[in-house]
Amino acid sequence: MKKMYRYILTVLATLCLAGCDDLFPSMDDFSELDSEGIGIPSQQKPNMKVDTIVFSQNYKTFDIATKILRDIGPYLLEDSSRVKVHVSEKTNGIERTKRSTPILTRIENTEGLAIDKHDIRMLALVDLTLPQPVLNEIRKKIINAKSLFINDNLYVAFMDGQKVSESMPTSPYVMDNYFKHSSEEYVYLYRSMLQKKYEMINGQKPWENCNKLVLLTFSDGMLYADDSDEPIDPDHYLFEEEMVKEDPSIQDKFLAFYANCNKNDMEIDDHSNNVLWLFCSKNGGNYMEQFNLIELEDKTFKAFNIKSPSNIFHFINPNFKVYRGGKNKLTVDFLDAKTDSIFASFTADIVKGSIYAPIIVNGLSLPVVLIQGIVLCFFCMLVVWLVMQLLVPYIRYRIFLKKHVTDYTGNNMSWENQPVKESCYYCKAPFEIGEKIVVKCEHTMHKSCWDENGHHCPEYSDHCKNGSHYYNSKNIYDTHNASFYLVWIMMAFMAALESWICFTLFASLNGRIDLLPSFGLTTAFFLTLSISTLAISMRNLKHAIMNILLKSVVASIGSFILFYLTNSIIDSFGLSEYNTFFTWIPWTLMGYLIALCSTYGTRIPLRKSLIGLSAIIGFLSMYVWSAIFFDSEVDFRVLLLFSFLIFSVGLMLCIAYAAPRSDRYFLKVEGAVKTMDVALYKWFRNNPGRVVTIGKSVDCSLQLSWDLKGYVAPIHAEIHMEDECLYLIAREKGVYIEGKAVNVDKKEWLYHGKMFTIGNTSFTYIEKDR
Ligand SMILES: [Zn+2]
Ligand SMILES: [Zn+2]
């Protein structure tokens, strides 16, 4: 029971939340402002770009490939000890709860893997005569580059004076201890660069068997000693010539990059800059005024003909997650584990499914969905029944007892400032002191007489409007105890459940094609069936089954066409973006169509207000349909039941409101006499076996004494009641139903609006409200 309670709560909360979804579409803007104002510093625009989003077939998992746009610093995204990942998702601007947000399961450093797979090795050649702060900068940049060169394929070597060190792996020890400013003033730049180039292309240690080599030089490009035109290197010109030589044999094997570290605005002559620029461009690389890892990576991948996104993020969707065509904005932020500051982020826009053809991730199996829906529906019905059949009538009864039932205190008794009669209106016996009496209308009665007379005053209805309070305390299950609306609501629940089951079955068979017309088909059929059943009154049901079925089929096909046409129009004009602006039309028209079909030819007048109301109900349930929230533990298809329920119950109540409350039927007599309504129901109420006779004889129930010219036999016709149905039986010739002669002794069923004539008098059978 507790679980059920929680379940219902979830559903209700979900519905409430759903309301907010569409009511405030501009929430998106606000929350975005928020996230910029508080969360991410404004300069931290996403520095990763989404390349592709690929879903698995059942939408349980998906992969997002991204490209890094700007340097993200010394982080390896997949290094969970240093990097925290925060995934959030908004649907139409509403933040989703954790439960329905996809979980990031794995980060694949595809770039790093590609570099490793293609065995690209890079050497960073560092000029140690640079100032210490610059060296520190370079050291940081090389550490950053390790997020690409993940598997010990990044080396470092140092130029210091005339020497150049061996190429060393970028081990923590090297990185911590070698970046020390040298006391030397200059380096042999060209010579060192060329030495390293040949070391690499000749496959010396550690470049054995490697044919994708990258040389990256960090230097200030100083080639001449201060105040001197003489190059530092005695063999300068020899090496200079060597630098600008082109070598086609190593074109796809060796790349050279140069990062200018001349921070002191020291003048370097254009000539030497040109030499360095030529060296890089002839070797497939770039001369960079400032080191840029992304640029280096792009160029390298292009040169070696490698295509790869930066990272692939593997996500897993929670079960029951629903994609309904709304805009899902998935934001992934990467935070420094220590400082909690965001250093990288990307946003992926995901639009999948549609309102009427949603995608459910690992939804429940069909039988489970059906069982859940049926249980849920019956639970709601039980609650409604308990309240309307037991709780409310009991409370009203207590109020009735308090306000209108009292002990008789004797002559001159007054009740609410009115003198109380001294005898019972029903049994005529004088009241005795202490007896329970009912003082609800002017006809004061014994409480026992009140109950015996069917819990109302004998004059109730025509002459006494207040004289009724029905409560059968001996049998609390008496259907008359409950409100008149209960049976309508119960029928609506059943109709909703039936159409929901059909719709769900249809949807599962039909895949994702045009579900809406089938919604119209099933809902209109079952609702029209239920409403017409009630509208026709139980008394006449068995005669009207074909009639009811026909109406249901008409409404059903009509609704199918309505939705089908709307869908076709939306499709052919490419208006699917404005789906919600158009689909309310068939919804509301369907409401009207059902109301029209089910009340046609019945005692329920199709009032103008009814048209408006059914339109509102249609609109409202469409709104609920499109707004049902996805952020719940309940399968989306089960939640849809609520849309069916709202539509059914709402429409049913509209029609019930217009329907006659009491079971009252009359014969309207017109012709040679002043028009009058004869209350047949009074004659049959306490005596269903009675026969109402019509004729000239004084013994007839209805004596046609006024018809002097026409032929009327002493007993011309009779009205019987059988199984709650009324029948007309002609006992003589000369009875006409709608102009056609009726065979003598043949039973003719009387239903609302049926007219027959005897002589010059016409009779119309009507069922009506008070
Ligand atoms: Zn009495
Ligand atoms: Zn009365």
PDB file of C-alpha atoms in Angstrom, residues 89-91 94-102 321-323 328 629-631:
ATOM      1  CA  GLU A  89      20.462  18.172 -18.775  1.00  0.00           C
ATOM      2  CA  LYS A  90      17.663  20.576 -19.461  1.00  0.00           C
ATOM      3  CA  THR A  91      14.557  19.790 -21.427  1.00  0.00           C
ATOM      4  CA  ILE A  94      13.763  22.795 -17.280  1.00  0.00           C
ATOM      5  CA  GLU A  95      16.584  21.176 -15.402  1.00  0.00           C
ATOM      6  CA  ARG A  96      16.156  17.447 -15.198  1.00  0.00           C
ATOM      7  CA  THR A  97      16.587  15.562 -11.979  1.00  0.00           C
ATOM      8  CA  LYS A  98      19.595  13.364 -11.508  1.00  0.00           C
ATOM      9  CA  ARG A  99      17.503  10.275 -12.041  1.00  0.00           C
ATOM     10  CA  SER A 100      16.729  11.012 -15.659  1.00  0.00           C
ATOM     11  CA  THR A 101      20.044  12.578 -16.617  1.00  0.00           C
ATOM     12  CA  PRO A 102      22.345  10.404 -18.691  1.00  0.00           C
ATOM     13  CA  LYS A 321      13.934   8.036 -20.151  1.00  0.00           C
ATOM     14  CA  VAL A 322      11.660   9.543 -22.762  1.00  0.00           C
ATOM     15  CA  TYR A 323      12.569  11.604 -25.785  1.00  0.00           C
ATOM     16  CA  ASN A 328      17.349  18.401 -24.631  1.00  0.00           C
ATOM     17  CA  PHE A 629       6.741  14.968 -17.659  1.00  0.00           C
ATOM     18  CA  PHE A 630       9.438  12.505 -18.438  1.00  0.00           C
ATOM     19  CA  ASP A 631      11.196  12.840 -15.165  1.00  0.00           C
TER      20      ASP A 631
END
